[in-house]
mmCIF file of C-alpha atoms in Angstrom:
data_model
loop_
_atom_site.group_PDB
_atom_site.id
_atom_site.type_symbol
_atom_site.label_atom_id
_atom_site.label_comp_id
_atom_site.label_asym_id
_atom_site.label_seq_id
_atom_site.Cartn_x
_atom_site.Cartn_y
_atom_site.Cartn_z
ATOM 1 C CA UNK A 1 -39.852 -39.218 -6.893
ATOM 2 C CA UNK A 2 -40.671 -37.473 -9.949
ATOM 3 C CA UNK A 3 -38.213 -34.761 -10.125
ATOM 4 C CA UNK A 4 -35.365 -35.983 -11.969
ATOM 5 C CA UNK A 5 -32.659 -34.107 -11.577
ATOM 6 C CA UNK A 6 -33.798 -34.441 -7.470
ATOM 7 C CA UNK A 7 -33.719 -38.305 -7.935
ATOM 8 C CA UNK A 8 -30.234 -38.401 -9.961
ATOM 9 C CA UNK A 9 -28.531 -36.738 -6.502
ATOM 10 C CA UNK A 10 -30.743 -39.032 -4.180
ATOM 11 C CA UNK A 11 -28.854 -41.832 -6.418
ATOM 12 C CA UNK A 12 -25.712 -40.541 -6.396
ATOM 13 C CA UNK A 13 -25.908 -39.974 -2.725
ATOM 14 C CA UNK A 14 -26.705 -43.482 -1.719
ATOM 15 C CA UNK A 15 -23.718 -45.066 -4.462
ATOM 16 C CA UNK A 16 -21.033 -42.961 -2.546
ATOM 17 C CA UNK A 17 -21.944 -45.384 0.439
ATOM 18 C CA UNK A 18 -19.307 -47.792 0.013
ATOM 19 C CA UNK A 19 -21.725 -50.625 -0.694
ATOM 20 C CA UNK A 20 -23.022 -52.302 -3.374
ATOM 21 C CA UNK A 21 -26.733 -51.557 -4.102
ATOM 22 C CA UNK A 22 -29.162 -53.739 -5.638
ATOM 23 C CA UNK A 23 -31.111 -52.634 -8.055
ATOM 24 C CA UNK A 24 -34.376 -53.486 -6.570
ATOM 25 C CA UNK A 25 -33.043 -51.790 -3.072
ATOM 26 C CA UNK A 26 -32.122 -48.250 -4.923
ATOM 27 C CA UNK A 27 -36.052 -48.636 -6.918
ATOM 28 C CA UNK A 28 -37.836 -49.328 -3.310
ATOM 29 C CA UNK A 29 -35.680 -46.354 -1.964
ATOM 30 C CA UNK A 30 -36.632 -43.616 -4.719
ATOM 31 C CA UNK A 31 -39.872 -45.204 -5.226
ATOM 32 C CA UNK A 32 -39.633 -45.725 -8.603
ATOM 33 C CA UNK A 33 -39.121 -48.654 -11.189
ATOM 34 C CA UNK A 34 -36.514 -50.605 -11.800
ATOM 35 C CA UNK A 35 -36.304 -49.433 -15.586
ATOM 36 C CA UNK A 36 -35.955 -45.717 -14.355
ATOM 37 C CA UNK A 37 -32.945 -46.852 -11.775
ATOM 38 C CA UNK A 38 -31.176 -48.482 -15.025
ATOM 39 C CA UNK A 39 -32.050 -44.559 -16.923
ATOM 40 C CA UNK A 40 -30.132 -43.006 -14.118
ATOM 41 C CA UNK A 41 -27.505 -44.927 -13.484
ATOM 42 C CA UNK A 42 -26.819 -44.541 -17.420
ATOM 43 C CA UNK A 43 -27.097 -40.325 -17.031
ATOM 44 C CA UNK A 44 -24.844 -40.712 -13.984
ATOM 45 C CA UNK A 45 -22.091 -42.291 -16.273
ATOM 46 C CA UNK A 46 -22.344 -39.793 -18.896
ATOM 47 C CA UNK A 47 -22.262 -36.732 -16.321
ATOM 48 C CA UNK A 48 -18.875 -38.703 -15.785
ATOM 49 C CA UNK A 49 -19.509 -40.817 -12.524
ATOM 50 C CA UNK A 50 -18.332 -44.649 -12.814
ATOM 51 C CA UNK A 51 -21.135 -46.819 -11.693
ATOM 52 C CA UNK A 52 -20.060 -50.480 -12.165
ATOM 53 C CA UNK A 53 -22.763 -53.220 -12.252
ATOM 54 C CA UNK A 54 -22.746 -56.872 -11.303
ATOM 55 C CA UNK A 55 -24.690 -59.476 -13.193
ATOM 56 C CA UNK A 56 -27.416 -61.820 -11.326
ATOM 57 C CA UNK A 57 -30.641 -62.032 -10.571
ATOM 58 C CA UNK A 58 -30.919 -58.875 -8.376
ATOM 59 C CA UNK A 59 -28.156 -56.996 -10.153
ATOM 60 C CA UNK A 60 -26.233 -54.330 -8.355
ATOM 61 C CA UNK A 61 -24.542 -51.049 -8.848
ATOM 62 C CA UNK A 62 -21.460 -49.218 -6.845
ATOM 63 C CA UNK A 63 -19.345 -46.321 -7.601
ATOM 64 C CA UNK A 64 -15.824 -47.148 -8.294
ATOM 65 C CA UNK A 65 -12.800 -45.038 -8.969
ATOM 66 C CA UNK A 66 -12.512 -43.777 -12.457
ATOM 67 C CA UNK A 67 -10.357 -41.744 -14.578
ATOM 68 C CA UNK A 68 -11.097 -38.243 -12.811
ATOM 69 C CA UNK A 69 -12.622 -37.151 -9.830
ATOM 70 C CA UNK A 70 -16.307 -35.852 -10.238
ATOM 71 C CA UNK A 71 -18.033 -33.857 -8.295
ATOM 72 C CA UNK A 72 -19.228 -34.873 -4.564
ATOM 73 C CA UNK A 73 -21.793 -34.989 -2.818
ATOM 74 C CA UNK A 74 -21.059 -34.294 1.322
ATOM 75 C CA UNK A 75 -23.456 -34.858 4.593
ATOM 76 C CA UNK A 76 -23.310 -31.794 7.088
ATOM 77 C CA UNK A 77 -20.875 -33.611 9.428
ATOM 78 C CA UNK A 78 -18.285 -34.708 6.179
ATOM 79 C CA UNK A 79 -18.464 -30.787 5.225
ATOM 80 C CA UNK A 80 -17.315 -29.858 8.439
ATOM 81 C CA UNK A 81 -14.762 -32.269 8.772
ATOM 82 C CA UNK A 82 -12.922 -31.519 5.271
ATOM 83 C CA UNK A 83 -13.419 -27.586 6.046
ATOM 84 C CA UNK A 84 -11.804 -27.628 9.232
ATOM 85 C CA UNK A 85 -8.675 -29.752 7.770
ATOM 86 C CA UNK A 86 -8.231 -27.797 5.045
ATOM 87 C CA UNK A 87 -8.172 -24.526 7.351
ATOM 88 C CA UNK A 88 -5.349 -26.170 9.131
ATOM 89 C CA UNK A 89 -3.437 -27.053 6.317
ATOM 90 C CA UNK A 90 -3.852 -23.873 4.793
ATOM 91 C CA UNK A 91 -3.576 -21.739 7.871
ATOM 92 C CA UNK A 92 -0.201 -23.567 8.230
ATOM 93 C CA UNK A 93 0.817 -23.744 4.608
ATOM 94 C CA UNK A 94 1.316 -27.684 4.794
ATOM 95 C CA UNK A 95 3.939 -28.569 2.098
ATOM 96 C CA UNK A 96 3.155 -29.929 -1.006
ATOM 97 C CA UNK A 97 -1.063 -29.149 -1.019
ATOM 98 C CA UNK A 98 -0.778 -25.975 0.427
ATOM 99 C CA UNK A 99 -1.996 -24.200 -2.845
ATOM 100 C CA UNK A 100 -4.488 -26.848 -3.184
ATOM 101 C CA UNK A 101 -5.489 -26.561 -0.003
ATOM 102 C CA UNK A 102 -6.622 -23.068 -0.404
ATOM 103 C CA UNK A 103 -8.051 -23.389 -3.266
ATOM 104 C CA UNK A 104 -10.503 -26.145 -2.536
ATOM 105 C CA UNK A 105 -11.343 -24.567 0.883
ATOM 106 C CA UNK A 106 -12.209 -21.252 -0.908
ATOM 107 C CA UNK A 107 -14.603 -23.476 -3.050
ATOM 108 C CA UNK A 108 -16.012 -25.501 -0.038
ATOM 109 C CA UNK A 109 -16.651 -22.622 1.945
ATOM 110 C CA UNK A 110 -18.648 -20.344 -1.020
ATOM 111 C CA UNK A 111 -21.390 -23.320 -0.784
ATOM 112 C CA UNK A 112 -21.500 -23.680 2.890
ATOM 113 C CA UNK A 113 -24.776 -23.277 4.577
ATOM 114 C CA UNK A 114 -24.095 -20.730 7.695
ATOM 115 C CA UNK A 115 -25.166 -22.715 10.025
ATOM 116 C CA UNK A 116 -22.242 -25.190 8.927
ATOM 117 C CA UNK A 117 -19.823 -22.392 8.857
ATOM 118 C CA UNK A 118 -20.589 -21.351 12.555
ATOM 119 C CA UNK A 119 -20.019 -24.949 13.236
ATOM 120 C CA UNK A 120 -16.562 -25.323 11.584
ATOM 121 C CA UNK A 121 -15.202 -21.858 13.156
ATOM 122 C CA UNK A 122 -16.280 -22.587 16.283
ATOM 123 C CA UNK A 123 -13.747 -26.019 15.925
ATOM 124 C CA UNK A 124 -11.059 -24.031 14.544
ATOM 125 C CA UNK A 125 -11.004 -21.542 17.674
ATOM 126 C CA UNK A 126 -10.769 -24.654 20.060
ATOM 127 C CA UNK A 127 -7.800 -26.077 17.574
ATOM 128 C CA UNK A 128 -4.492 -25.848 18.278
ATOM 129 C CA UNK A 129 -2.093 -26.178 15.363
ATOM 130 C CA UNK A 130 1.851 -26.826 15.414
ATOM 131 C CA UNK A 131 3.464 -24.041 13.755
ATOM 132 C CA UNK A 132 6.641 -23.568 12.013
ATOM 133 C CA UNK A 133 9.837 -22.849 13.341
ATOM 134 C CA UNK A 134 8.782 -18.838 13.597
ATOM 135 C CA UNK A 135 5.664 -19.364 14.723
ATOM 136 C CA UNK A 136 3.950 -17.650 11.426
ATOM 137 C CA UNK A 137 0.526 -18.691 10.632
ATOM 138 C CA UNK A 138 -2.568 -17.134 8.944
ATOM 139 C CA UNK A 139 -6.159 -16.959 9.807
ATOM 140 C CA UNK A 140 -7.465 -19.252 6.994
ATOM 141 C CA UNK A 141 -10.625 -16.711 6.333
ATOM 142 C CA UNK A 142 -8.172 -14.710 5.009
ATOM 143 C CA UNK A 143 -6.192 -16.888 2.282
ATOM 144 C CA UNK A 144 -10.121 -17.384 1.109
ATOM 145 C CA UNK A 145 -11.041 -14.323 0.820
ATOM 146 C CA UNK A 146 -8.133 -13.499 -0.674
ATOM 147 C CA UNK A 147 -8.471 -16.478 -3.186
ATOM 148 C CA UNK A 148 -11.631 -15.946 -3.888
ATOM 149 C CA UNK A 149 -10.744 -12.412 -5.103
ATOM 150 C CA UNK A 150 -7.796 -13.869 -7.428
ATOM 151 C CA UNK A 151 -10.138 -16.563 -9.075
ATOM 152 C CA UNK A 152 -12.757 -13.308 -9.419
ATOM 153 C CA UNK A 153 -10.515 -10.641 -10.626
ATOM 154 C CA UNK A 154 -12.305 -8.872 -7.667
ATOM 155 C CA UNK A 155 -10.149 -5.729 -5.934
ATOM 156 C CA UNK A 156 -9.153 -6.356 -2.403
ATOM 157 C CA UNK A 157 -8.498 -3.940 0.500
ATOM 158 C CA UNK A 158 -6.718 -4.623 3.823
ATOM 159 C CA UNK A 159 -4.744 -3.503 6.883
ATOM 160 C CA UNK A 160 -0.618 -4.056 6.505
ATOM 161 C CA UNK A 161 1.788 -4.263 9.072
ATOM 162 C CA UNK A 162 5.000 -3.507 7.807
ATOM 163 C CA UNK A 163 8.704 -5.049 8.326
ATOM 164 C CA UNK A 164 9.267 -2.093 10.664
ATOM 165 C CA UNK A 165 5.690 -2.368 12.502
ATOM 166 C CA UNK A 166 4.211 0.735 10.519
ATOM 167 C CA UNK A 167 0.791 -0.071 9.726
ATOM 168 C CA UNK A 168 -0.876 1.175 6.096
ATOM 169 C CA UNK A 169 -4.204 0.294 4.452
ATOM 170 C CA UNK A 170 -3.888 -1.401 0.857
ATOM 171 C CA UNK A 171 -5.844 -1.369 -1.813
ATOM 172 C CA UNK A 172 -4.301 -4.117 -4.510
ATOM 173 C CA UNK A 173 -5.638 -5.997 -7.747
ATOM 174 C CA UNK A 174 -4.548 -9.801 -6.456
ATOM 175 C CA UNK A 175 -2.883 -11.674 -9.094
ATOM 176 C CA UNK A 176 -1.596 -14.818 -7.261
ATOM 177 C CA UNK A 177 -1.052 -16.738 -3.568
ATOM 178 C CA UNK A 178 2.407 -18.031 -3.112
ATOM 179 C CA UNK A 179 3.508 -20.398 -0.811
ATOM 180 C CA UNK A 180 7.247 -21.203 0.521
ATOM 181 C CA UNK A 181 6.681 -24.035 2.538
ATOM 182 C CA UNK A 182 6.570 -21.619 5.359
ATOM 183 C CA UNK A 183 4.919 -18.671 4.520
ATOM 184 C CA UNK A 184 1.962 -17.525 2.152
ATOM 185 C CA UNK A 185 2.481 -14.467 0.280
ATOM 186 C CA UNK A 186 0.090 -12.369 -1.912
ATOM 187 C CA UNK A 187 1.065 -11.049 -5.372
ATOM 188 C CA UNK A 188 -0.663 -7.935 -6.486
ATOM 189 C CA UNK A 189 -0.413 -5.078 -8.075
ATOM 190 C CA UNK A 190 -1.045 -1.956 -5.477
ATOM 191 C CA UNK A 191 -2.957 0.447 -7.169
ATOM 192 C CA UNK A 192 -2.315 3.317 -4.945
ATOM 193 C CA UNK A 193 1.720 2.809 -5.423
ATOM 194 C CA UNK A 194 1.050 1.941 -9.076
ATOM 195 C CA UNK A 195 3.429 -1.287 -8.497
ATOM 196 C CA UNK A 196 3.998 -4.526 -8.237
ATOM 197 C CA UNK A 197 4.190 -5.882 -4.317
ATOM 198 C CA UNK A 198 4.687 -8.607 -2.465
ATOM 199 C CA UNK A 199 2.333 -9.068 0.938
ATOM 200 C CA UNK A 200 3.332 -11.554 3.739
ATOM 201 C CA UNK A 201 -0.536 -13.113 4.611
ATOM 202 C CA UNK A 202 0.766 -13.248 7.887
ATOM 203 C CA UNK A 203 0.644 -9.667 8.432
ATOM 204 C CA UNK A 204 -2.536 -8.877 7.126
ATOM 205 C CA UNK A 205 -5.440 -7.498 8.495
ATOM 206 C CA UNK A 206 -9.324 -7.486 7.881
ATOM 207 C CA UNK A 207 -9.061 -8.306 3.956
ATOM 208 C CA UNK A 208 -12.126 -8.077 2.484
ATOM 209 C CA UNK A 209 -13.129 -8.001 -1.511
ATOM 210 C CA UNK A 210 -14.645 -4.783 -2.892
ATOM 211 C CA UNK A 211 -16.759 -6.129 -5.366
ATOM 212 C CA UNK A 212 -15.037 -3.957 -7.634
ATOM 213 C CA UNK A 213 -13.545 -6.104 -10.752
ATOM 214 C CA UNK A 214 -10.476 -5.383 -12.821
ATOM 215 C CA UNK A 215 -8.967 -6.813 -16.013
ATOM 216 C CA UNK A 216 -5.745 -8.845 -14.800
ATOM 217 C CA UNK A 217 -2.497 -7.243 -15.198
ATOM 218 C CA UNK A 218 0.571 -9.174 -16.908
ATOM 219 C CA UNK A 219 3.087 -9.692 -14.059
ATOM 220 C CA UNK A 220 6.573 -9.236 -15.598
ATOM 221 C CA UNK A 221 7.676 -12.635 -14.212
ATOM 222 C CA UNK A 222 6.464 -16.025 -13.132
ATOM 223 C CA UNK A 223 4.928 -15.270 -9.742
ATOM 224 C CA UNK A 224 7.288 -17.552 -7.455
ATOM 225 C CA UNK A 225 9.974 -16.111 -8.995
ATOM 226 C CA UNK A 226 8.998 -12.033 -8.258
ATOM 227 C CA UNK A 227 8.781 -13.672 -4.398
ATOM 228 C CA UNK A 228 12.250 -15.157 -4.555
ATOM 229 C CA UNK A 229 13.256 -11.809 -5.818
ATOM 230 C CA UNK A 230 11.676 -9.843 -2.929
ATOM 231 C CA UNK A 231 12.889 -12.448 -0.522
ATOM 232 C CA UNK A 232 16.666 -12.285 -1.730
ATOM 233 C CA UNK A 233 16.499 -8.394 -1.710
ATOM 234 C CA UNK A 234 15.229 -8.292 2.205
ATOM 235 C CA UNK A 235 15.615 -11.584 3.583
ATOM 236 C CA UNK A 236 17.623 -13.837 5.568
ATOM 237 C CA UNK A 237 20.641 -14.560 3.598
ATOM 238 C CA UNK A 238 20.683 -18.093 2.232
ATOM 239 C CA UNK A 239 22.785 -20.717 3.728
ATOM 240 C CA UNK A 240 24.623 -23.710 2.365
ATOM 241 C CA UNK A 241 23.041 -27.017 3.501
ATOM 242 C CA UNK A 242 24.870 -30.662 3.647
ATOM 243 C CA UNK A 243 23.047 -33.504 5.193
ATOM 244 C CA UNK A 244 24.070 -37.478 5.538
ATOM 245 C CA UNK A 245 21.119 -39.508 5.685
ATOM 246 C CA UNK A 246 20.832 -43.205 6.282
ATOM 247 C CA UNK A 247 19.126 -43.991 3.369
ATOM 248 C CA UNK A 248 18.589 -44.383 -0.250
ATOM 249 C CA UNK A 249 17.732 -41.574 -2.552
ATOM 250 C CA UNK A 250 14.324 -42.943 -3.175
ATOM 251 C CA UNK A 251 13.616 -42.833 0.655
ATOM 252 C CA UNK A 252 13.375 -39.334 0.839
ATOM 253 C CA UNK A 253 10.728 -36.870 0.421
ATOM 254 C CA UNK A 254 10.462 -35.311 -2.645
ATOM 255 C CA UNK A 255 11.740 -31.619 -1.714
ATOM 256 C CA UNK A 256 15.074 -33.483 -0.867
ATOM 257 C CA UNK A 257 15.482 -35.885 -3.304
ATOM 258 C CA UNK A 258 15.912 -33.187 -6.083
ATOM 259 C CA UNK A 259 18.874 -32.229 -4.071
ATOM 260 C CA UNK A 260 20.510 -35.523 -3.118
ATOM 261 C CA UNK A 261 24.156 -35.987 -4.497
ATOM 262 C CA UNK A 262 24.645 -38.399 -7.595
ATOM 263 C CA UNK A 263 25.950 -41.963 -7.120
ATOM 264 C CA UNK A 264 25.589 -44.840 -4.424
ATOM 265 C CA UNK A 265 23.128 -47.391 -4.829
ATOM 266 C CA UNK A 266 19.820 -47.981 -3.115
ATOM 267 C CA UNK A 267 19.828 -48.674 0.349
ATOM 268 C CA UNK A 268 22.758 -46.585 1.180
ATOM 269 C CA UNK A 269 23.722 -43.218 2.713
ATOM 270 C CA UNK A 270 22.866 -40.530 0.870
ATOM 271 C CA UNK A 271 24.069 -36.928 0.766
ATOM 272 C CA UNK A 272 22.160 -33.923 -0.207
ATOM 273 C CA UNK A 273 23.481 -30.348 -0.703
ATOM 274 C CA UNK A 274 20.779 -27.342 -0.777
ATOM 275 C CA UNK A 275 20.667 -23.457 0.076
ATOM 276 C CA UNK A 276 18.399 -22.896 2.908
ATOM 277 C CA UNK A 277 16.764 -19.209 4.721
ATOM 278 C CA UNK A 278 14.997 -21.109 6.676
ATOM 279 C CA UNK A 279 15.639 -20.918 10.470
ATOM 280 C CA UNK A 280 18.156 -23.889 11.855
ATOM 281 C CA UNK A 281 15.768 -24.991 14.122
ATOM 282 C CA UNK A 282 12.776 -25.187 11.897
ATOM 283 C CA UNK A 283 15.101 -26.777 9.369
ATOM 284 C CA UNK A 284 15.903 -29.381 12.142
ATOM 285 C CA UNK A 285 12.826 -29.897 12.674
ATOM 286 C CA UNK A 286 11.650 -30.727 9.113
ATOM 287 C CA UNK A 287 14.859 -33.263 8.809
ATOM 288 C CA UNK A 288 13.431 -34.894 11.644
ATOM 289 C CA UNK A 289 10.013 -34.995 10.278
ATOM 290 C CA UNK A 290 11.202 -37.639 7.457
ATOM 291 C CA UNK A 291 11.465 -39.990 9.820
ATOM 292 C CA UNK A 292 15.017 -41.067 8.743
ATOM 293 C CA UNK A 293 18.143 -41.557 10.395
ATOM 294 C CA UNK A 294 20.650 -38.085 9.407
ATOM 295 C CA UNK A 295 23.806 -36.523 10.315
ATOM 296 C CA UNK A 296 24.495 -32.418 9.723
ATOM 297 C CA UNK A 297 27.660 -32.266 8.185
ATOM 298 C CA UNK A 298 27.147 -28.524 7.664
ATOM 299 C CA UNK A 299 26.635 -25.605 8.542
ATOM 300 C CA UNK A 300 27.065 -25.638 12.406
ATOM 301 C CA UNK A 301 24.232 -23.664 13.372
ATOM 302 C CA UNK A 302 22.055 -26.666 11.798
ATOM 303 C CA UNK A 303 23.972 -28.933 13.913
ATOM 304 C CA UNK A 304 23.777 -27.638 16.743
ATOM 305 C CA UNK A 305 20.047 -27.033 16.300
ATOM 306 C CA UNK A 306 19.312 -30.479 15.406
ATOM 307 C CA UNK A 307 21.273 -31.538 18.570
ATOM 308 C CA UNK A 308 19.423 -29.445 20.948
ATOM 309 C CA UNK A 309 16.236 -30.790 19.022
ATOM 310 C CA UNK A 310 17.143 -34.044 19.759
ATOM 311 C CA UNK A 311 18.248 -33.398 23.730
ATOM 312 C CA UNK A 312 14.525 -31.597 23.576
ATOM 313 C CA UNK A 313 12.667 -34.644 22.588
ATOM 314 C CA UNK A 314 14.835 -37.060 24.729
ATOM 315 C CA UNK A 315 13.715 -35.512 27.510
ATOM 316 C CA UNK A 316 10.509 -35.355 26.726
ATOM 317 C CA UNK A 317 10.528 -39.038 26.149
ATOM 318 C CA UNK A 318 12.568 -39.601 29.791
ATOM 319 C CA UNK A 319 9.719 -37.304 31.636
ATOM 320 C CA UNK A 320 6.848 -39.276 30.170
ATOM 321 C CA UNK A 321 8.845 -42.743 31.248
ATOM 322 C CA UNK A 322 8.943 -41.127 34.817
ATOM 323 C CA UNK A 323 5.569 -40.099 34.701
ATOM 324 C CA UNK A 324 4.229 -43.832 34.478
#
């Protein structure tokens, strides 16, 4: 193999098989010397890639974890696989990579042979995902497209449904997604209001990118906060939140943890006080996703929902028993 930049991804391609490789092996495989598979393997770690080699009369090389992540290089069936969980994630704005989630799906699916993009809608239709307590969730083409057209500065246009149901066209310069653990929500300027707005994904409709470019605006605030802002002005009204758990601070997920009460040591119950919008019963629901023991001390309506959640999966458990 004469082509070198060719033979450096043939190379790469064969470390990221968890293996070690001898040197003679990779030199038979890319039929070329032994001298040229020492060249490479030096280019590789100055593009950034950390090849580690063992001493001994063959010699070998493997890829270990370094410092940062460099690029990857992905069979047809990997691609697929990574595409379709990031769609779910992202379609269901998963907390804590949400953002992420989006953004390296919007790069994953700009390289994406078609043929490997029929493949991974065609899993994605025969998916189904567990929503959120209200059931919103977004067609992850669209939080692509649309993040493809932040990262580009390109205009976008779409179909809007409206709190009331009234349906308008848009056409917006995107500035930034937003995620709020439950929703995603679009930050843009509308150029035929001459405003900032606020979009909920969820309600939009065939979003597609103009081509037309624009020189980003400067948003008068940070972007999470202009969507607390809209939230707070039409919203559900925030709640206070007190929870007992069973545990020690540290056992907690991160979103609670910031709001766990000072005091008690490890090991021990542990209060946390919030404000919450969200729904009781999807709020239930995430409590009971941490996996720990808790008791609602307030308000009610959480209580109550986190009972009936509880009866719910009880009897769920006492059918399946029955079943068998």
């Amino acid at each position: 193999m004469t082509d070198t930049p060719a033979r450096l991804l043939s190379l790469l391609s064969l470390l990221q098989t968890p293996r070690e490789w001898p040197g003679s092996e990779l030199a038979a495989r890319l039929r070329v010397s032994a001298r040229t598979i020492r060249r490479d393997i030096e280019r590789l770690r100055e593009l950034g890639y950390p090849v580690e080699a063992t001493l001994g009369a063959e010699g070998g090389y493997r890829l270990v974890a370094g410092a940062a992540m460099p690029p990857l290089l992905l069979d047809d069936e990997e691609a697929v696989a990574i595409a379709v969980g990031l769609r779910a994630g992202a379609g269901h704005a998963i907390e804590g990579v949400e953002e992420a989630s989006v953004r390296a799906l919007a790069k994953l699916e700009q390289v994406l042979p078609s043929r490997l993009r029929h493949r991974v809608g065609t899993l994605q239709s025969a998916t189904i995902a567990l929503t959120r307590g209200d059931g919103a969730s977004v067609d992850p083409r669209t939080l692509t497209t649309m993040a493809s057209a932040v990262a580009g500065s390109e205009r976008l246009r779409f179909g809007y449904r409206a709190r009331d149901g009234v349906g308008s066209r848009r056409l917006v310069e995107p500035y930034r997604l937003v995620s709020t653990g439950s929703r995603w929500y679009l930050v843009a300027y509308d150029l035929e209001r001459e405003d900032w707005r606020t979009f909920r994904v969820d309600r939009v409709a065939d979003a597609f990118a103009t081509g037309a470019r624009f020189a980003p605006r400067e948003l008068p605030m940070d972007a999470e906060d202009f969507v607390r802002r809209g939230l707070g002005s039409h919203g559900a009204r925030p709640y206070a939140v007190e929870v007992a758990f069973e545990a020690g601070a540290a056992e907690l997920p991160e979103w609670l943890r910031a709001a766990a009460a000072p005091g008690g040591p490890a090991g021990t119950a542990t209060v946390v006080r919030f404000e919450s919008r969200d729904a009781p019963e999807w709020l239930a629901a995430r409590l009971a996703l941490t996996g720990l023991p808790f008791k609602v001390r307030e308000p009610g309506s959480l209580a109550e929902a986190a009972r009936m959640l509880g009866a719910r999966l009880s009897g769920a458990g006492s059918r399946r028993e029955a079943d068998g």
